[in-house]
Amino acid sequence: MSYTDASAEDIDIVMQQAWKAFHSYRKCSLKQRADFMRAIAKELEACGDELIQVAMNETNLPEARMRGERARTIFQLNSYAEACEKGTWLEARIDTAIPDKVPPKPDIRKILIPLGPVVVFGASNFPFAYSTAGGDTACAFAAGCSVIVKAHAAHAQTSEMVANAILKAAKDSNMPDGIFAHVHGAGNETGKALVTHPHTKAVGFTGSYLGGKQLFDWGNQRKEPIPVFAEMGSVNPVFLFPEKLKQSAADVAKLYAGSITLGVGQFCTNPGLIIGVESEGLQTFIDTLGEEIKKINPGTMLHSGIFKSYVEKRATALSQEGVDTVAVAETAPQLNQGAPTIATAKGEAFLNNPVLHQEVFGPYSIVIRCKDATEMLAVVHNLEGQLTATLMATDNDINYHEEIIEAVKNICGRFILNNVPTGVEVCLSMHHGGPFPSTTDSRFTSVGADGIKRFARPISFQNWSNEFLPAELKNENPLGIWRTVDNELTKS
Ligand code: NAP
């Protein structure tokens, strides 16, 4: 099925409508916003098996994954709706007046209010959870923003079906026309027109470094710069410590063979870099990982472009000086299938070659063999910002390697101990974001209800009478939300 690309005129019309709708929607209560989000969740469910089938056809992802991802998307909508209503994300602060202070202290109250229309770029690797009705869209609606989604061309029909579900929910919930819009557009012009339109006030993106950085630059070069929350590449380093390897090198290798190849390696949290110090344990780990990888079948990748990029980037990495191939899946890949692959190199080769630091998006990982802990520390200092970093370590390992561990903490958004980085739980304490270049703003998460704050800004009300204050800040706290009143967190 083919869709018409939006012209510059189409985008201007959509943005004018989104701007108008925003001014109406921002006045909706938290409950109205939450009910709208729950209505979208219901419509997604009502799309039934047909939506799953279309998504499977477009993405090559298996049925179980598609069903699970839709359930996750529904959970996101419902749980962010609940968070929206609870209002904790508003960060309401009230400092009551002290008239007899010299000079007198006025009454000041602060909350977060919505930014304006948000442009969301659907991600190729999450057709539901990080696309049309995904995390960015849910967060923007919760914040009180209208949303314009640019469909990812790799799952345009899925995106269209989900967009229709959102539009139906909007109509049934009496939302203003223009609260949501869905556009198609191959090539970069559509994205550029959306990001640079004067009515766009923020952008959410998940995808490549090149794409995310370009959108970020356009957002910043505007006459009125806007925040572009781009989640981009990450190699998610895993550090293997000596005692842990001595105790369970083979088990760790088996665990990681599964994580590296999960979803044909097409996750932003895929462990693409594994680092240890030369030892018998590390050799056992490499040998076992190689044996496991050989047994795992190649899988069809999301689209031919991602497959091509995998083949090219893998070939580039494997051809670098000092890089050896440990293992490749024994079953020959069919059309557009990514073959699981493990490489290895010495610490010195890694330190001297930035090509080895780059993400190879797919079922690939490289094991770096450091000569000692000092070289491992040098490797950490050479790494760029990451979404996640993982330690495979015993308590003794942790006690003996404080400097390395502190250095790793400094470069990641999620710090994992004795687990795998794949699998991002949707909950309030999740941080899915990390220092540049893994994202463009490490202070914010794109998973969990704290992601709502990306699309809101603080405003202080000074000296306003109770009658005219927003409900969230009124003396009697009619919404029953948590607020910090005169420096104490309270619902009273
Ligand atoms: P992508 O190329 O970054 O594209 C994602 C979206 O952004 C598409 O809608 C694309 O529109 C738009 N876009 C990209 N570059 C743009 C630009 N310069 N100007 C305007 N719009 C732009 O990502 P992809 O298609 O999903 O996959 C390509 C590669 O991205 C993968 O091989 C992988 O390396 C990486 N990737 C990383 C992650 C991650 O989570 N880290 C996730 C997915 C993909 P157009 O289609 O119109 O260009």
XYZ file of C-alpha atoms and ligand atoms in Angstrom:
540
model
C 0.000 0.000 0.000
C 1.351 3.434 -0.841
C 0.589 6.743 0.831
C 0.889 10.280 -0.444
C 3.797 12.267 0.913
C 2.784 15.422 2.740
C 3.639 18.599 0.817
C 4.894 21.761 2.511
C 1.341 23.153 2.225
C -0.132 20.006 3.827
C 2.291 20.337 6.735
C 1.442 23.987 7.224
C -2.289 23.124 7.391
C -1.644 20.284 9.853
C 0.508 22.519 12.059
C -2.046 25.355 12.055
C -4.701 22.845 13.194
C -2.370 21.374 15.823
C -1.644 24.863 17.149
C -5.345 25.679 17.410
C -6.130 22.325 19.023
C -3.307 22.801 21.527
C -4.874 25.987 22.871
C -8.080 24.118 23.531
C -6.550 20.833 24.772
C -4.156 22.520 27.219
C -7.224 23.647 29.164
C -8.532 20.067 29.534
C -8.322 18.693 33.062
C -5.837 15.955 33.951
C -8.777 13.556 34.087
C -9.958 14.478 30.580
C -6.455 13.916 29.209
C -6.186 10.586 31.037
C -9.601 9.439 29.780
C -8.562 10.291 26.213
C -5.379 8.219 26.592
C -7.367 5.287 27.991
C -9.735 5.572 25.025
C -6.749 5.265 22.665
C -5.611 2.147 24.546
C -9.081 0.616 24.069
C -9.082 1.428 20.351
C -5.658 -0.183 19.936
C -6.996 -3.343 21.527
C -10.080 -3.145 19.287
C -7.834 -3.177 16.181
C -7.608 -6.895 16.929
C -5.660 -9.475 14.966
C -5.684 -7.467 11.759
C -3.289 -4.902 13.225
C -0.942 -7.659 14.423
C -0.977 -9.277 11.001
C -0.234 -6.031 9.170
C 2.606 -5.188 11.573
C 4.089 -8.675 11.168
C 4.017 -8.365 7.392
C 5.630 -4.953 7.408
C 8.361 -5.534 10.003
C 9.187 -9.266 9.784
C 8.765 -9.379 13.569
C 7.102 -12.540 14.932
C 3.530 -12.706 16.230
C 4.452 -13.126 19.901
C 6.663 -10.045 19.779
C 3.950 -7.996 18.052
C 1.287 -9.049 20.543
C 3.648 -8.348 23.436
C 4.603 -4.963 22.036
C 0.997 -3.908 21.533
C 0.243 -4.953 25.126
C 3.218 -2.875 26.254
C 1.928 0.123 24.283
C -1.512 -0.234 25.869
C 0.148 -0.478 29.289
C 2.161 2.679 28.558
C -0.977 4.603 27.601
C -2.858 3.415 30.693
C -0.014 3.853 33.165
C 0.968 7.307 31.839
C -2.742 8.228 32.000
C -2.752 7.242 35.659
C 0.426 9.244 36.254
C -1.077 12.205 34.404
C -4.072 12.176 36.742
C -1.993 11.678 39.905
C -0.183 14.876 38.963
C 3.158 14.158 40.670
C 4.909 14.941 37.369
C 3.590 18.515 37.613
C 6.136 19.140 40.405
C 3.685 21.488 42.119
C 5.446 23.797 44.603
C 3.774 26.320 46.862
C 5.587 28.914 48.955
C 3.058 30.881 50.947
C 3.453 34.596 51.545
C 5.289 36.038 54.557
C 3.910 39.589 54.615
C 5.909 40.707 57.652
C 9.259 39.656 56.150
C 11.438 42.603 55.092
C 10.948 43.014 52.180
C 7.632 41.070 52.224
C 7.737 37.611 50.622
C 4.920 37.201 48.071
C 2.902 34.000 47.565
C 4.648 31.993 44.776
C 3.386 28.738 43.258
C 4.925 26.679 40.451
C 3.789 23.846 38.138
C 4.656 22.419 34.734
C 2.503 23.442 31.767
C 2.513 21.984 28.216
C 4.972 23.234 25.596
C 2.777 23.104 22.472
C 2.495 20.850 19.408
C 4.963 17.934 19.550
C 6.299 16.229 16.404
C 6.994 12.500 16.888
C 9.102 10.402 14.495
C 8.035 6.749 14.509
C 10.885 4.284 15.189
C 11.544 1.432 12.773
C 12.354 -1.106 15.506
C 9.245 -0.538 17.665
C 6.223 -0.250 15.344
C 3.881 0.125 18.322
C 5.731 1.046 21.512
C 7.919 3.860 20.067
C 5.856 4.849 17.083
C 2.428 6.318 16.364
C 0.701 5.732 19.740
C 3.972 4.976 21.529
C 5.773 6.464 24.500
C 6.469 9.913 23.026
C 2.863 10.369 21.876
C 1.459 9.189 25.222
C 3.793 11.506 27.164
C 2.901 14.492 24.962
C -0.842 13.903 25.390
C -0.390 13.549 29.154
C 1.530 16.826 29.246
C -1.334 18.580 27.422
C 0.218 18.854 23.947
C -1.213 18.132 20.500
C 0.787 15.558 18.489
C 1.868 15.217 14.866
C 3.380 11.838 13.945
C 5.617 11.262 10.957
C 5.028 7.619 10.046
C 8.100 5.431 9.591
C 8.087 4.314 5.969
C 9.014 0.755 7.013
C 5.618 0.258 8.713
C 3.423 2.880 7.089
C 0.242 0.780 7.039
C 0.579 -0.220 10.693
C 1.115 3.445 11.496
C -1.963 4.418 9.481
C -4.130 1.883 11.345
C -2.891 3.079 14.740
C -3.415 6.720 13.667
C -7.023 5.918 12.779
C -7.483 4.356 16.232
C -6.188 7.570 17.853
C -8.443 9.736 15.677
C -11.479 7.614 16.601
C -10.624 7.880 20.302
C -10.200 11.644 19.896
C -13.620 11.967 18.252
C -15.354 9.775 20.831
C -13.672 11.739 23.645
C -14.736 15.109 22.146
C -11.169 16.213 21.695
C -10.552 19.287 19.505
C -9.956 18.758 15.771
C -6.218 18.736 15.128
C -5.287 17.190 18.502
C -3.559 14.465 16.479
C -2.283 14.319 12.908
C -0.452 11.659 10.941
C 1.743 12.385 7.930
C 3.824 10.330 5.547
C 6.918 11.498 3.700
C 9.953 9.682 2.393
C 13.231 11.573 2.247
C 14.261 14.277 4.643
C 12.113 17.169 3.457
C 8.999 16.188 5.422
C 10.997 15.820 8.640
C 12.717 19.145 8.076
C 9.435 20.955 7.363
C 7.916 19.532 10.567
C 10.864 20.355 12.828
C 11.304 23.858 11.449
C 7.626 24.851 11.403
C 7.095 27.802 13.773
C 4.192 26.070 15.561
C 6.279 22.996 16.468
C 7.411 23.328 20.087
C 9.205 20.002 20.704
C 10.289 16.814 18.913
C 10.510 13.149 19.979
C 12.685 10.776 17.931
C 14.143 7.260 18.158
C 16.523 6.042 15.465
C 19.959 6.608 14.003
C 22.607 9.036 15.209
C 22.678 10.749 11.818
C 18.898 11.262 11.768
C 18.596 12.341 15.402
C 21.536 14.741 15.263
C 20.199 16.342 12.067
C 16.776 16.929 13.618
C 18.468 18.264 16.779
C 20.540 20.713 14.703
C 17.473 21.923 12.814
C 15.636 22.374 16.122
C 18.496 24.484 17.454
C 19.047 26.522 14.288
C 15.459 27.809 14.224
C 14.737 31.460 14.953
C 13.018 30.098 18.058
C 15.051 27.006 19.083
C 13.060 24.047 20.419
C 14.012 20.902 22.372
C 14.600 17.807 20.226
C 14.592 14.683 22.394
C 16.435 12.197 20.197
C 17.330 8.701 21.363
C 20.131 7.524 19.086
C 22.898 4.948 19.044
C 24.438 3.128 22.008
C 26.774 0.125 22.243
C 25.774 -0.581 25.862
C 29.141 -1.763 27.225
C 29.279 -4.811 29.479
C 32.205 -5.147 31.902
C 33.244 -8.648 32.929
C 35.163 -8.734 36.219
C 37.715 -11.432 37.146
C 36.066 -13.194 40.081
C 32.719 -13.322 38.286
C 34.414 -14.877 35.244
C 36.235 -17.392 37.440
C 32.934 -18.455 39.006
C 30.585 -18.480 36.031
C 32.165 -17.502 32.679
C 30.179 -20.094 30.696
C 26.827 -19.138 32.267
C 27.453 -15.454 31.615
C 28.327 -16.264 27.987
C 25.085 -18.226 27.515
C 23.061 -15.377 29.017
C 24.719 -12.902 26.671
C 24.317 -15.037 23.544
C 20.562 -14.651 24.110
C 20.721 -10.903 24.789
C 22.942 -10.124 21.761
C 20.628 -11.952 19.360
C 17.242 -11.028 20.900
C 15.007 -9.505 18.205
C 17.856 -10.016 15.681
C 19.852 -7.549 17.765
C 17.593 -4.661 16.751
C 17.291 -3.002 20.139
C 18.861 0.270 21.226
C 19.961 -1.571 24.387
C 21.697 -4.402 22.535
C 25.044 -5.276 24.215
C 27.406 -4.478 21.341
C 30.609 -4.184 23.372
C 31.925 -6.559 26.042
C 35.102 -5.765 27.982
C 37.229 -7.988 30.216
C 40.823 -8.489 31.352
C 42.833 -11.319 29.711
C 42.445 -14.473 31.812
C 41.428 -18.106 31.620
C 37.919 -17.027 32.621
C 37.704 -14.485 29.777
C 38.855 -17.126 27.294
C 36.175 -19.531 28.548
C 33.636 -16.740 28.132
C 34.734 -16.034 24.526
C 34.823 -19.727 23.580
C 31.380 -20.430 25.058
C 29.849 -17.283 23.543
C 31.246 -18.324 20.145
C 29.807 -21.843 20.455
C 26.388 -20.487 21.457
C 26.317 -17.904 18.660
C 27.108 -20.545 16.036
C 23.932 -22.395 17.049
C 21.607 -19.371 16.756
C 19.785 -19.010 13.442
C 19.969 -15.779 11.435
C 16.722 -13.775 11.571
C 15.023 -11.499 9.049
C 15.726 -7.871 9.847
C 13.184 -5.029 9.999
C 13.742 -3.827 6.462
C 16.262 -4.163 3.653
C 17.898 -0.820 4.570
C 18.645 -1.969 8.123
C 19.920 -5.313 6.795
C 22.216 -3.553 4.318
C 23.472 -1.218 7.020
C 24.153 -4.232 9.297
C 26.124 -6.055 6.624
C 28.183 -2.966 5.804
C 28.907 -1.909 9.388
C 29.749 -5.465 10.437
C 32.124 -5.849 7.468
C 33.804 -2.544 8.340
C 34.268 -3.580 11.974
C 35.579 -7.048 11.105
C 38.085 -5.625 8.620
C 39.782 -3.325 11.144
C 43.361 -4.064 12.126
C 43.595 -6.338 15.159
C 39.967 -7.551 14.940
C 39.389 -11.320 14.780
C 36.083 -13.028 14.045
C 35.246 -15.451 16.875
C 32.065 -16.955 15.468
C 29.289 -16.533 12.910
C 25.962 -18.407 12.916
C 26.432 -21.778 11.185
C 23.124 -21.605 9.310
C 23.518 -19.550 6.151
C 21.361 -16.385 6.133
C 18.472 -16.045 3.677
C 17.276 -12.787 2.091
C 17.585 -9.817 4.512
C 18.632 -12.079 7.396
C 21.243 -10.874 9.871
C 23.749 -13.567 10.902
C 24.717 -13.510 14.607
C 28.407 -12.609 14.828
C 31.032 -12.236 17.575
C 34.384 -10.516 17.116
C 37.293 -9.852 19.450
C 40.175 -7.368 19.712
C 42.811 -6.350 22.215
C 42.309 -3.283 24.406
C 45.054 -1.463 22.534
C 43.310 -1.954 19.162
C 40.078 -0.596 20.622
C 41.766 2.435 22.166
C 43.423 3.355 18.879
C 40.447 2.898 16.579
C 37.196 4.900 16.926
C 35.529 2.713 14.261
C 35.315 -0.055 16.873
C 33.317 2.239 19.189
C 30.478 2.576 16.681
C 27.138 0.778 16.923
C 26.659 -2.168 14.538
C 22.845 -2.316 14.712
C 22.030 -6.027 14.640
C 23.084 -9.361 16.268
C 26.753 -8.413 16.656
C 29.076 -7.865 19.596
C 32.810 -7.417 20.031
C 34.747 -8.664 23.078
C 37.655 -6.425 24.075
C 40.544 -8.157 25.860
C 42.366 -5.685 28.105
C 45.852 -6.530 29.367
C 45.022 -5.331 32.901
C 42.615 -3.241 34.991
C 44.501 -0.050 34.078
C 43.797 -0.646 30.411
C 40.157 -1.409 31.239
C 39.934 1.993 32.925
C 41.475 3.612 29.829
C 38.791 1.925 27.705
C 36.051 3.356 29.943
C 37.564 6.829 29.648
C 37.513 6.428 25.853
C 33.829 5.556 25.668
C 31.113 8.002 24.675
C 27.758 8.406 26.442
C 25.625 5.257 26.632
C 21.999 4.379 27.345
C 23.155 1.525 29.585
C 26.293 0.009 31.078
C 26.444 -3.370 32.784
C 28.781 -4.896 35.362
C 29.059 -8.669 35.635
C 30.753 -8.729 39.023
C 30.885 -10.357 42.459
C 30.824 -8.270 45.648
C 34.625 -8.615 45.816
C 34.961 -7.421 42.225
C 32.922 -4.340 43.097
C 35.031 -3.630 46.177
C 38.328 -3.950 44.275
C 37.417 -1.903 41.193
C 35.945 1.297 42.581
C 37.700 3.623 40.135
C 36.515 1.710 37.055
C 32.984 1.472 38.411
C 32.801 5.204 39.189
C 34.047 5.983 35.667
C 31.398 3.709 34.109
C 28.653 5.335 36.191
C 29.619 8.673 34.704
C 28.873 7.661 31.099
C 25.538 5.814 31.320
C 21.838 6.394 31.957
C 20.985 2.937 33.357
C 23.601 1.100 35.436
C 23.016 -2.658 35.561
C 24.531 -5.273 37.860
C 24.577 -8.977 36.912
C 21.789 -8.778 34.357
C 21.320 -7.916 30.678
C 20.565 -4.490 29.179
C 17.886 -5.711 26.740
C 14.352 -5.395 28.136
C 13.366 -1.909 29.281
C 10.766 -2.068 32.056
C 8.045 0.583 31.868
C 7.975 2.044 35.395
C 8.534 5.319 37.178
C 12.097 4.566 38.273
C 13.252 3.632 34.738
C 15.704 5.989 33.080
C 15.939 5.386 29.348
C 18.305 8.109 28.252
C 22.000 8.763 28.607
C 24.798 11.218 27.915
C 25.350 12.330 24.295
C 25.511 10.734 21.751
C 23.113 8.117 23.126
C 20.534 10.905 23.482
C 20.482 14.648 22.959
C 19.472 15.374 26.574
C 20.625 13.027 29.327
C 18.366 14.720 31.890
C 15.225 13.149 30.462
C 13.854 9.648 29.960
C 11.777 8.359 27.048
C 10.452 5.386 29.048
C 8.362 5.734 32.209
C 5.949 8.487 33.201
C 8.788 10.913 33.996
C 9.039 11.190 30.191
C 5.970 13.457 30.369
C 8.230 16.224 31.714
C 10.017 16.459 28.341
C 6.986 18.168 26.881
C 6.251 20.623 29.671
C 7.861 23.727 31.149
C 7.673 25.352 34.577
C 5.677 28.490 35.268
C 5.529 30.404 38.554
C 2.392 32.241 39.652
C 3.233 35.146 41.920
C 0.691 36.876 44.138
C -2.382 35.270 42.506
C -5.589 34.972 44.516
C -6.894 31.454 45.133
C -9.899 32.021 42.887
C -7.792 32.509 39.769
C -5.105 29.878 40.359
C -5.164 26.588 38.366
C -6.871 23.741 40.262
C -3.475 22.064 40.764
C -2.291 25.027 42.867
C -5.423 26.058 44.761
C -5.259 26.190 48.579
C -7.810 23.407 49.059
C -5.939 21.027 46.682
C -9.153 19.915 44.928
C -7.309 17.308 42.825
C -5.680 15.731 45.886
C -2.202 15.711 44.277
C 1.167 15.635 46.022
C 2.635 19.123 46.343
C 5.606 20.676 48.113
C 4.057 23.288 50.385
C 6.511 25.479 52.290
C 9.226 22.865 51.661
C 7.172 19.867 52.886
C 5.769 17.213 50.525
C 2.085 16.896 51.335
C -1.392 16.308 49.965
C -2.949 18.723 52.430
P 16.514 6.592 10.834
O 17.205 6.528 9.524
O 17.156 7.424 11.870
O 15.025 7.132 10.542
C 14.074 7.328 11.583
C 13.088 8.412 11.154
O 13.755 9.667 11.115
C 12.493 8.203 9.767
O 11.164 8.691 9.774
C 13.349 9.095 8.908
O 12.657 9.609 7.801
C 13.678 10.237 9.825
N 14.974 10.803 9.466
C 16.166 10.150 9.522
N 17.158 10.965 9.128
C 16.566 12.132 8.810
C 17.066 13.364 8.332
N 18.365 13.554 8.112
N 16.202 14.347 8.094
C 14.874 14.177 8.307
N 14.341 13.037 8.761
C 15.174 12.029 9.007
O 16.339 5.168 11.455
P 15.845 3.780 10.819
O 15.276 3.944 9.475
O 14.971 3.224 11.843
O 17.128 2.859 10.745
C 18.356 3.251 10.205
C 19.464 2.972 11.190
O 19.173 3.641 12.423
C 19.636 1.532 11.618
O 20.384 0.792 10.723
C 20.292 1.656 12.954
O 21.674 1.817 12.800
C 19.713 2.919 13.522
N 18.649 2.714 14.530
C 18.959 2.866 15.821
C 17.985 2.694 16.788
C 18.293 2.910 18.223
O 17.399 2.727 19.036
N 19.481 3.288 18.590
C 16.687 2.360 16.445
C 16.394 2.191 15.089
C 17.388 2.387 14.160
P 12.991 9.111 6.331
O 12.583 7.673 6.283
O 12.154 9.993 5.521
O 14.457 9.328 6.139
